[in-house]
């Protein structure tokens, strides 16, 4: 399928998870127009959902007076997503690995781990209030039967 260059999107939204979650449908449509595999669609949506919820809940503490900037680009071979909140930020290195035996029952940290596992690259700004995620087309392990629900 032929497209006229990369699809680009940028919007500042209030700290409302329903608004934030709704934006991913436009990205998925752009990915489908560029023949991205279903596994990449699924994983990109999952990573986006985790990141937007983290920005709204943990970054902006659901403060409707604070905004979240969502920027996305979709090309034929790469998706780029950047989410910036108005929170104080955090140190990504300070998140304990939730796979450690003593942390298996403790909530928290799983979203960041999931994002790192399913995206091609993940970086944070120095403040820790901005995440940049990149997905390379086809950079996904085969989907398990549990993934296609």
PDB file of N, CA and C in Angstrom, residues 24-120:
ATOM      1  N   UNK A  24      -4.853   6.245  20.758  1.00  0.00           N
ATOM      2  CA  UNK A  24      -4.091   5.161  20.141  1.00  0.00           C
ATOM      3  C   UNK A  24      -4.783   4.615  18.896  1.00  0.00           C
ATOM      4  N   UNK A  25      -6.090   4.764  18.795  1.00  0.00           N
ATOM      5  CA  UNK A  25      -6.802   4.224  17.625  1.00  0.00           C
ATOM      6  C   UNK A  25      -6.311   4.869  16.329  1.00  0.00           C
ATOM      7  N   UNK A  26      -5.957   6.155  16.385  1.00  0.00           N
ATOM      8  CA  UNK A  26      -5.444   6.830  15.192  1.00  0.00           C
ATOM      9  C   UNK A  26      -4.081   6.273  14.780  1.00  0.00           C
ATOM     10  N   UNK A  27      -3.250   5.961  15.772  1.00  0.00           N
ATOM     11  CA  UNK A  27      -1.949   5.359  15.487  1.00  0.00           C
ATOM     12  C   UNK A  27      -2.128   3.977  14.872  1.00  0.00           C
ATOM     13  N   UNK A  28      -3.007   3.179  15.448  1.00  0.00           N
ATOM     14  CA  UNK A  28      -3.235   1.826  14.924  1.00  0.00           C
ATOM     15  C   UNK A  28      -3.752   1.868  13.491  1.00  0.00           C
ATOM     16  N   UNK A  29      -4.614   2.823  13.191  1.00  0.00           N
ATOM     17  CA  UNK A  29      -5.110   2.980  11.822  1.00  0.00           C
ATOM     18  C   UNK A  29      -3.964   3.304  10.869  1.00  0.00           C
ATOM     19  N   UNK A  30      -3.076   4.205  11.286  1.00  0.00           N
ATOM     20  CA  UNK A  30      -1.917   4.556  10.457  1.00  0.00           C
ATOM     21  C   UNK A  30      -1.009   3.344  10.251  1.00  0.00           C
ATOM     22  N   UNK A  31      -0.862   2.528  11.298  1.00  0.00           N
ATOM     23  CA  UNK A  31      -0.037   1.321  11.181  1.00  0.00           C
ATOM     24  C   UNK A  31      -0.670   0.327  10.203  1.00  0.00           C
ATOM     25  N   UNK A  32      -1.985   0.158  10.295  1.00  0.00           N
ATOM     26  CA  UNK A  32      -2.668  -0.775   9.390  1.00  0.00           C
ATOM     27  C   UNK A  32      -2.562  -0.316   7.935  1.00  0.00           C
ATOM     28  N   UNK A  33      -2.649   0.994   7.716  1.00  0.00           N
ATOM     29  CA  UNK A  33      -2.507   1.535   6.360  1.00  0.00           C
ATOM     30  C   UNK A  33      -1.122   1.239   5.784  1.00  0.00           C
ATOM     31  N   UNK A  34      -0.158   1.020   6.667  1.00  0.00           N
ATOM     32  CA  UNK A  34       1.222   0.752   6.238  1.00  0.00           C
ATOM     33  C   UNK A  34       1.593  -0.729   6.386  1.00  0.00           C
ATOM     34  N   UNK A  35       0.576  -1.563   6.506  1.00  0.00           N
ATOM     35  CA  UNK A  35       0.743  -3.024   6.528  1.00  0.00           C
ATOM     36  C   UNK A  35       1.620  -3.540   7.664  1.00  0.00           C
ATOM     37  N   UNK A  36       1.458  -2.981   8.850  1.00  0.00           N
ATOM     38  CA  UNK A  36       2.184  -3.489  10.013  1.00  0.00           C
ATOM     39  C   UNK A  36       1.558  -4.812  10.447  1.00  0.00           C
ATOM     40  N   UNK A  37       2.369  -5.772  10.906  1.00  0.00           N
ATOM     41  CA  UNK A  37       1.829  -7.060  11.350  1.00  0.00           C
ATOM     42  C   UNK A  37       0.970  -6.922  12.610  1.00  0.00           C
ATOM     43  N   UNK A  38      -0.018  -7.802  12.768  1.00  0.00           N
ATOM     44  CA  UNK A  38      -0.897  -7.746  13.948  1.00  0.00           C
ATOM     45  C   UNK A  38      -0.138  -7.791  15.277  1.00  0.00           C
ATOM     46  N   UNK A  39       0.937  -8.563  15.372  1.00  0.00           N
ATOM     47  CA  UNK A  39       1.702  -8.635  16.626  1.00  0.00           C
ATOM     48  C   UNK A  39       2.270  -7.264  16.991  1.00  0.00           C
ATOM     49  N   UNK A  40       2.736  -6.516  16.001  1.00  0.00           N
ATOM     50  CA  UNK A  40       3.271  -5.173  16.272  1.00  0.00           C
ATOM     51  C   UNK A  40       2.160  -4.213  16.684  1.00  0.00           C
ATOM     52  N   UNK A  41       0.997  -4.335  16.070  1.00  0.00           N
ATOM     53  CA  UNK A  41      -0.149  -3.494  16.447  1.00  0.00           C
ATOM     54  C   UNK A  41      -0.504  -3.735  17.914  1.00  0.00           C
ATOM     55  N   UNK A  42      -0.625  -5.002  18.269  1.00  0.00           N
ATOM     56  CA  UNK A  42      -0.992  -5.379  19.630  1.00  0.00           C
ATOM     57  C   UNK A  42       0.019  -4.856  20.642  1.00  0.00           C
ATOM     58  N   UNK A  43       1.286  -5.100  20.390  1.00  0.00           N
ATOM     59  CA  UNK A  43       2.336  -4.706  21.332  1.00  0.00           C
ATOM     60  C   UNK A  43       2.481  -3.186  21.426  1.00  0.00           C
ATOM     61  N   UNK A  44       2.366  -2.489  20.310  1.00  0.00           N
ATOM     62  CA  UNK A  44       2.468  -1.027  20.328  1.00  0.00           C
ATOM     63  C   UNK A  44       1.312  -0.426  21.111  1.00  0.00           C
ATOM     64  N   UNK A  45       0.109  -0.955  20.901  1.00  0.00           N
ATOM     65  CA  UNK A  45      -1.051  -0.465  21.654  1.00  0.00           C
ATOM     66  C   UNK A  45      -0.860  -0.705  23.151  1.00  0.00           C
ATOM     67  N   UNK A  46      -0.384  -1.885  23.512  1.00  0.00           N
ATOM     68  CA  UNK A  46      -0.173  -2.219  24.914  1.00  0.00           C
ATOM     69  C   UNK A  46       0.855  -1.282  25.557  1.00  0.00           C
ATOM     70  N   UNK A  47       1.962  -1.047  24.885  1.00  0.00           N
ATOM     71  CA  UNK A  47       2.994  -0.148  25.418  1.00  0.00           C
ATOM     72  C   UNK A  47       2.470   1.280  25.538  1.00  0.00           C
ATOM     73  N   UNK A  48       1.742   1.736  24.514  1.00  0.00           N
ATOM     74  CA  UNK A  48       1.162   3.081  24.558  1.00  0.00           C
ATOM     75  C   UNK A  48       0.224   3.208  25.757  1.00  0.00           C
ATOM     76  N   UNK A  49      -0.669   2.231  25.925  1.00  0.00           N
ATOM     77  CA  UNK A  49      -1.635   2.277  27.030  1.00  0.00           C
ATOM     78  C   UNK A  49      -0.926   2.345  28.380  1.00  0.00           C
ATOM     79  N   UNK A  50       0.106   1.545  28.561  1.00  0.00           N
ATOM     80  CA  UNK A  50       0.858   1.565  29.819  1.00  0.00           C
ATOM     81  C   UNK A  50       1.502   2.940  30.039  1.00  0.00           C
ATOM     82  N   UNK A  51       2.109   3.484  28.993  1.00  0.00           N
ATOM     83  CA  UNK A  51       2.818   4.759  29.121  1.00  0.00           C
ATOM     84  C   UNK A  51       1.868   5.926  29.374  1.00  0.00           C
ATOM     85  N   UNK A  52       0.729   5.945  28.695  1.00  0.00           N
ATOM     86  CA  UNK A  52      -0.200   7.073  28.882  1.00  0.00           C
ATOM     87  C   UNK A  52      -0.828   7.020  30.273  1.00  0.00           C
ATOM     88  N   UNK A  53      -1.153   5.826  30.742  1.00  0.00           N
ATOM     89  CA  UNK A  53      -1.714   5.692  32.093  1.00  0.00           C
ATOM     90  C   UNK A  53      -0.669   6.087  33.137  1.00  0.00           C
ATOM     91  N   UNK A  54       0.588   5.677  32.947  1.00  0.00           N
ATOM     92  CA  UNK A  54       1.641   6.084  33.876  1.00  0.00           C
ATOM     93  C   UNK A  54       1.788   7.599  33.920  1.00  0.00           C
ATOM     94  N   UNK A  55       1.763   8.255  32.759  1.00  0.00           N
ATOM     95  CA  UNK A  55       1.912   9.717  32.702  1.00  0.00           C
ATOM     96  C   UNK A  55       0.767  10.412  33.424  1.00  0.00           C
ATOM     97  N   UNK A  56      -0.445   9.932  33.219  1.00  0.00           N
ATOM     98  CA  UNK A  56      -1.620  10.565  33.818  1.00  0.00           C
ATOM     99  C   UNK A  56      -1.718  10.268  35.312  1.00  0.00           C
ATOM    100  N   UNK A  57      -1.582   8.994  35.682  1.00  0.00           N
ATOM    101  CA  UNK A  57      -1.775   8.605  37.086  1.00  0.00           C
ATOM    102  C   UNK A  57      -0.574   8.920  37.958  1.00  0.00           C
ATOM    103  N   UNK A  58       0.616   8.529  37.508  1.00  0.00           N
ATOM    104  CA  UNK A  58       1.809   8.693  38.342  1.00  0.00           C
ATOM    105  C   UNK A  58       2.471  10.042  38.117  1.00  0.00           C
ATOM    106  N   UNK A  59       2.546  10.487  36.862  1.00  0.00           N
ATOM    107  CA  UNK A  59       3.190  11.761  36.563  1.00  0.00           C
ATOM    108  C   UNK A  59       2.365  12.949  37.006  1.00  0.00           C
ATOM    109  N   UNK A  60       1.156  13.052  36.465  1.00  0.00           N
ATOM    110  CA  UNK A  60       0.300  14.206  36.760  1.00  0.00           C
ATOM    111  C   UNK A  60      -0.665  13.963  37.909  1.00  0.00           C
ATOM    112  N   UNK A  61      -0.635  12.786  38.497  1.00  0.00           N
ATOM    113  CA  UNK A  61      -1.498  12.448  39.643  1.00  0.00           C
ATOM    114  C   UNK A  61      -2.974  12.728  39.347  1.00  0.00           C
ATOM    115  N   UNK A  62      -3.388  12.504  38.101  1.00  0.00           N
ATOM    116  CA  UNK A  62      -4.775  12.694  37.644  1.00  0.00           C
ATOM    117  C   UNK A  62      -5.269  14.130  37.845  1.00  0.00           C
ATOM    118  N   UNK A  63      -4.350  15.081  37.930  1.00  0.00           N
ATOM    119  CA  UNK A  63      -4.696  16.496  38.076  1.00  0.00           C
ATOM    120  C   UNK A  63      -5.163  17.021  36.721  1.00  0.00           C
ATOM    121  N   UNK A  64      -6.449  17.331  36.612  1.00  0.00           N
ATOM    122  CA  UNK A  64      -7.016  17.771  35.334  1.00  0.00           C
ATOM    123  C   UNK A  64      -6.478  19.124  34.872  1.00  0.00           C
ATOM    124  N   UNK A  65      -5.826  19.851  35.773  1.00  0.00           N
ATOM    125  CA  UNK A  65      -5.201  21.119  35.384  1.00  0.00           C
ATOM    126  C   UNK A  65      -3.849  20.902  34.707  1.00  0.00           C
ATOM    127  N   UNK A  66      -3.319  19.696  34.813  1.00  0.00           N
ATOM    128  CA  UNK A  66      -2.042  19.376  34.165  1.00  0.00           C
ATOM    129  C   UNK A  66      -2.296  18.671  32.848  1.00  0.00           C
ATOM    130  N   UNK A  67      -1.422  18.900  31.899  1.00  0.00           N
ATOM    131  CA  UNK A  67      -1.567  18.345  30.548  1.00  0.00           C
ATOM    132  C   UNK A  67      -0.542  17.237  30.306  1.00  0.00           C
ATOM    133  N   UNK A  68      -0.864  16.410  29.332  1.00  0.00           N
ATOM    134  CA  UNK A  68       0.053  15.396  28.825  1.00  0.00           C
ATOM    135  C   UNK A  68       0.194  15.643  27.331  1.00  0.00           C
ATOM    136  N   UNK A  69       1.427  15.757  26.873  1.00  0.00           N
ATOM    137  CA  UNK A  69       1.688  15.954  25.449  1.00  0.00           C
ATOM    138  C   UNK A  69       1.962  14.593  24.823  1.00  0.00           C
ATOM    139  N   UNK A  70       1.165  14.250  23.819  1.00  0.00           N
ATOM    140  CA  UNK A  70       1.315  12.985  23.108  1.00  0.00           C
ATOM    141  C   UNK A  70       1.753  13.294  21.684  1.00  0.00           C
ATOM    142  N   UNK A  71       2.908  12.748  21.300  1.00  0.00           N
ATOM    143  CA  UNK A  71       3.420  12.925  19.938  1.00  0.00           C
ATOM    144  C   UNK A  71       3.710  11.546  19.366  1.00  0.00           C
ATOM    145  N   UNK A  72       3.247  11.324  18.130  1.00  0.00           N
ATOM    146  CA  UNK A  72       3.434  10.008  17.504  1.00  0.00           C
ATOM    147  C   UNK A  72       3.743  10.192  16.021  1.00  0.00           C
ATOM    148  N   UNK A  73       4.584   9.313  15.511  1.00  0.00           N
ATOM    149  CA  UNK A  73       4.896   9.255  14.083  1.00  0.00           C
ATOM    150  C   UNK A  73       4.872   7.789  13.668  1.00  0.00           C
ATOM    151  N   UNK A  74       4.268   7.525  12.529  1.00  0.00           N
ATOM    152  CA  UNK A  74       4.235   6.166  12.004  1.00  0.00           C
ATOM    153  C   UNK A  74       4.715   6.186  10.561  1.00  0.00           C
ATOM    154  N   UNK A  75       5.778   5.456  10.313  1.00  0.00           N
ATOM    155  CA  UNK A  75       6.279   5.283   8.959  1.00  0.00           C
ATOM    156  C   UNK A  75       6.085   3.847   8.526  1.00  0.00           C
ATOM    157  N   UNK A  76       6.644   3.507   7.391  1.00  0.00           N
ATOM    158  CA  UNK A  76       6.511   2.150   6.869  1.00  0.00           C
ATOM    159  C   UNK A  76       7.273   1.123   7.696  1.00  0.00           C
ATOM    160  N   UNK A  77       8.346   1.545   8.382  1.00  0.00           N
ATOM    161  CA  UNK A  77       9.197   0.603   9.108  1.00  0.00           C
ATOM    162  C   UNK A  77       9.391   0.935  10.580  1.00  0.00           C
ATOM    163  N   UNK A  78       8.913   2.117  11.042  1.00  0.00           N
ATOM    164  CA  UNK A  78       9.174   2.530  12.421  1.00  0.00           C
ATOM    165  C   UNK A  78       8.021   3.362  12.958  1.00  0.00           C
ATOM    166  N   UNK A  79       7.671   3.098  14.217  1.00  0.00           N
ATOM    167  CA  UNK A  79       6.716   3.917  14.961  1.00  0.00           C
ATOM    168  C   UNK A  79       7.492   4.594  16.083  1.00  0.00           C
ATOM    169  N   UNK A  80       7.229   5.887  16.265  1.00  0.00           N
ATOM    170  CA  UNK A  80       7.880   6.676  17.316  1.00  0.00           C
ATOM    171  C   UNK A  80       6.775   7.298  18.156  1.00  0.00           C
ATOM    172  N   UNK A  81       6.847   7.121  19.472  1.00  0.00           N
ATOM    173  CA  UNK A  81       5.849   7.665  20.396  1.00  0.00           C
ATOM    174  C   UNK A  81       6.594   8.384  21.515  1.00  0.00           C
ATOM    175  N   UNK A  82       6.152   9.614  21.795  1.00  0.00           N
ATOM    176  CA  UNK A  82       6.734  10.354  22.916  1.00  0.00           C
ATOM    177  C   UNK A  82       5.589  10.908  23.758  1.00  0.00           C
ATOM    178  N   UNK A  83       5.649  10.653  25.049  1.00  0.00           N
ATOM    179  CA  UNK A  83       4.624  11.104  25.986  1.00  0.00           C
ATOM    180  C   UNK A  83       5.310  11.886  27.087  1.00  0.00           C
ATOM    181  N   UNK A  84       4.852  13.127  27.284  1.00  0.00           N
ATOM    182  CA  UNK A  84       5.458  14.024  28.270  1.00  0.00           C
ATOM    183  C   UNK A  84       4.385  14.513  29.233  1.00  0.00           C
ATOM    184  N   UNK A  85       4.616  14.327  30.525  1.00  0.00           N
ATOM    185  CA  UNK A  85       3.667  14.834  31.517  1.00  0.00           C
ATOM    186  C   UNK A  85       4.260  16.040  32.234  1.00  0.00           C
ATOM    187  N   UNK A  86       3.472  16.668  33.098  1.00  0.00           N
ATOM    188  CA  UNK A  86       3.907  17.848  33.841  1.00  0.00           C
ATOM    189  C   UNK A  86       4.287  17.512  35.282  1.00  0.00           C
ATOM    190  N   UNK A  87       4.521  16.238  35.538  1.00  0.00           N
ATOM    191  CA  UNK A  87       4.889  15.807  36.886  1.00  0.00           C
ATOM    192  C   UNK A  87       6.354  16.079  37.187  1.00  0.00           C
ATOM    193  N   UNK A  88       6.755  15.716  38.407  1.00  0.00           N
ATOM    194  CA  UNK A  88       8.128  15.938  38.861  1.00  0.00           C
ATOM    195  C   UNK A  88       9.118  14.980  38.226  1.00  0.00           C
ATOM    196  N   UNK A  89       8.604  13.900  37.627  1.00  0.00           N
ATOM    197  CA  UNK A  89       9.480  12.910  37.020  1.00  0.00           C
ATOM    198  C   UNK A  89       9.888  11.845  38.011  1.00  0.00           C
ATOM    199  N   UNK A  90      10.679  10.908  37.523  1.00  0.00           N
ATOM    200  CA  UNK A  90      11.155   9.816  38.363  1.00  0.00           C
ATOM    201  C   UNK A  90      12.452   9.280  37.770  1.00  0.00           C
ATOM    202  N   UNK A  91      13.134   8.480  38.558  1.00  0.00           N
ATOM    203  CA  UNK A  91      14.364   7.841  38.111  1.00  0.00           C
ATOM    204  C   UNK A  91      14.014   6.431  37.653  1.00  0.00           C
ATOM    205  N   UNK A  92      14.030   6.166  36.337  1.00  0.00           N
ATOM    206  CA  UNK A  92      13.663   4.836  35.847  1.00  0.00           C
ATOM    207  C   UNK A  92      14.529   3.720  36.436  1.00  0.00           C
ATOM    208  N   UNK A  93      15.762   4.043  36.807  1.00  0.00           N
ATOM    209  CA  UNK A  93      16.645   3.038  37.397  1.00  0.00           C
ATOM    210  C   UNK A  93      16.200   2.633  38.805  1.00  0.00           C
ATOM    211  N   UNK A  94      15.328   3.447  39.423  1.00  0.00           N
ATOM    212  CA  UNK A  94      14.910   3.170  40.800  1.00  0.00           C
ATOM    213  C   UNK A  94      13.764   2.164  40.872  1.00  0.00           C
ATOM    214  N   UNK A  95      13.196   1.788  39.743  1.00  0.00           N
ATOM    215  CA  UNK A  95      12.083   0.844  39.751  1.00  0.00           C
ATOM    216  C   UNK A  95      12.638  -0.571  39.933  1.00  0.00           C
ATOM    217  N   UNK A  96      12.245  -1.226  41.013  1.00  0.00           N
ATOM    218  CA  UNK A  96      12.751  -2.592  41.220  1.00  0.00           C
ATOM    219  C   UNK A  96      12.151  -3.553  40.190  1.00  0.00           C
ATOM    220  N   UNK A  97      12.885  -4.595  39.898  1.00  0.00           N
ATOM    221  CA  UNK A  97      12.429  -5.607  38.946  1.00  0.00           C
ATOM    222  C   UNK A  97      11.312  -6.423  39.602  1.00  0.00           C
ATOM    223  N   UNK A  98      10.075  -6.326  39.073  1.00  0.00           N
ATOM    224  CA  UNK A  98       8.959  -7.035  39.708  1.00  0.00           C
ATOM    225  C   UNK A  98       9.044  -8.551  39.581  1.00  0.00           C
ATOM    226  N   UNK A  99      10.037  -9.044  38.838  1.00  0.00           N
ATOM    227  CA  UNK A  99      10.211 -10.497  38.694  1.00  0.00           C
ATOM    228  C   UNK A  99      11.013 -11.106  39.839  1.00  0.00           C
ATOM    229  N   UNK A 100      11.599 -10.255  40.691  1.00  0.00           N
ATOM    230  CA  UNK A 100      12.347 -10.769  41.834  1.00  0.00           C
ATOM    231  C   UNK A 100      11.382 -11.481  42.786  1.00  0.00           C
ATOM    232  N   UNK A 101      11.833 -12.597  43.347  1.00  0.00           N
ATOM    233  CA  UNK A 101      10.959 -13.414  44.203  1.00  0.00           C
ATOM    234  C   UNK A 101      10.264 -12.611  45.298  1.00  0.00           C
ATOM    235  N   UNK A 102      10.989 -11.696  45.957  1.00  0.00           N
ATOM    236  CA  UNK A 102      10.395 -10.950  47.059  1.00  0.00           C
ATOM    237  C   UNK A 102       9.452  -9.838  46.591  1.00  0.00           C
ATOM    238  N   UNK A 103       9.363  -9.610  45.283  1.00  0.00           N
ATOM    239  CA  UNK A 103       8.495  -8.551  44.759  1.00  0.00           C
ATOM    240  C   UNK A 103       7.329  -9.080  43.922  1.00  0.00           C
ATOM    241  N   UNK A 104       7.201 -10.387  43.823  1.00  0.00           N
ATOM    242  CA  UNK A 104       6.158 -10.962  42.963  1.00  0.00           C
ATOM    243  C   UNK A 104       4.750 -10.545  43.380  1.00  0.00           C
ATOM    244  N   UNK A 105       4.536 -10.324  44.665  1.00  0.00           N
ATOM    245  CA  UNK A 105       3.206  -9.954  45.163  1.00  0.00           C
ATOM    246  C   UNK A 105       3.032  -8.443  45.314  1.00  0.00           C
ATOM    247  N   UNK A 106       4.076  -7.674  45.046  1.00  0.00           N
ATOM    248  CA  UNK A 106       4.029  -6.221  45.229  1.00  0.00           C
ATOM    249  C   UNK A 106       3.574  -5.559  43.931  1.00  0.00           C
ATOM    250  N   UNK A 107       2.532  -4.703  44.013  1.00  0.00           N
ATOM    251  CA  UNK A 107       2.105  -4.011  42.793  1.00  0.00           C
ATOM    252  C   UNK A 107       3.119  -2.942  42.393  1.00  0.00           C
ATOM    253  N   UNK A 108       3.156  -2.636  41.119  1.00  0.00           N
ATOM    254  CA  UNK A 108       4.041  -1.582  40.636  1.00  0.00           C
ATOM    255  C   UNK A 108       5.241  -2.115  39.890  1.00  0.00           C
ATOM    256  N   UNK A 109       5.659  -1.360  38.894  1.00  0.00           N
ATOM    257  CA  UNK A 109       6.850  -1.694  38.137  1.00  0.00           C
ATOM    258  C   UNK A 109       6.604  -2.581  36.932  1.00  0.00           C
ATOM    259  N   UNK A 110       5.467  -3.237  36.887  1.00  0.00           N
ATOM    260  CA  UNK A 110       5.210  -4.163  35.785  1.00  0.00           C
ATOM    261  C   UNK A 110       4.995  -3.445  34.455  1.00  0.00           C
ATOM    262  N   UNK A 111       4.357  -2.283  34.488  1.00  0.00           N
ATOM    263  CA  UNK A 111       4.110  -1.537  33.255  1.00  0.00           C
ATOM    264  C   UNK A 111       5.399  -1.122  32.563  1.00  0.00           C
ATOM    265  N   UNK A 112       6.336  -0.603  33.328  1.00  0.00           N
ATOM    266  CA  UNK A 112       7.626  -0.194  32.754  1.00  0.00           C
ATOM    267  C   UNK A 112       8.378  -1.397  32.208  1.00  0.00           C
ATOM    268  N   UNK A 113       8.354  -2.503  32.944  1.00  0.00           N
ATOM    269  CA  UNK A 113       9.009  -3.716  32.472  1.00  0.00           C
ATOM    270  C   UNK A 113       8.384  -4.182  31.159  1.00  0.00           C
ATOM    271  N   UNK A 114       7.066  -4.174  31.101  1.00  0.00           N
ATOM    272  CA  UNK A 114       6.356  -4.597  29.897  1.00  0.00           C
ATOM    273  C   UNK A 114       6.728  -3.720  28.707  1.00  0.00           C
ATOM    274  N   UNK A 115       6.751  -2.413  28.908  1.00  0.00           N
ATOM    275  CA  UNK A 115       7.107  -1.489  27.834  1.00  0.00           C
ATOM    276  C   UNK A 115       8.497  -1.816  27.289  1.00  0.00           C
ATOM    277  N   UNK A 116       9.442  -2.028  28.181  1.00  0.00           N
ATOM    278  CA  UNK A 116      10.814  -2.332  27.757  1.00  0.00           C
ATOM    279  C   UNK A 116      10.899  -3.671  27.025  1.00  0.00           C
ATOM    280  N   UNK A 117      10.068  -4.630  27.411  1.00  0.00           N
ATOM    281  CA  UNK A 117      10.093  -5.946  26.783  1.00  0.00           C
ATOM    282  C   UNK A 117       9.509  -5.941  25.375  1.00  0.00           C
ATOM    283  N   UNK A 118       8.506  -5.091  25.109  1.00  0.00           N
ATOM    284  CA  UNK A 118       7.786  -5.198  23.841  1.00  0.00           C
ATOM    285  C   UNK A 118       8.126  -4.114  22.823  1.00  0.00           C
ATOM    286  N   UNK A 119       8.803  -3.068  23.251  1.00  0.00           N
ATOM    287  CA  UNK A 119       9.191  -2.024  22.294  1.00  0.00           C
ATOM    288  C   UNK A 119      10.647  -2.234  21.873  1.00  0.00           C
ATOM    289  N   UNK A 120      11.016  -1.715  20.719  1.00  0.00           N
ATOM    290  CA  UNK A 120      12.380  -1.875  20.208  1.00  0.00           C
ATOM    291  C   UNK A 120      13.376  -1.045  20.995  1.00  0.00           C
TER     292      UNK A 120
END
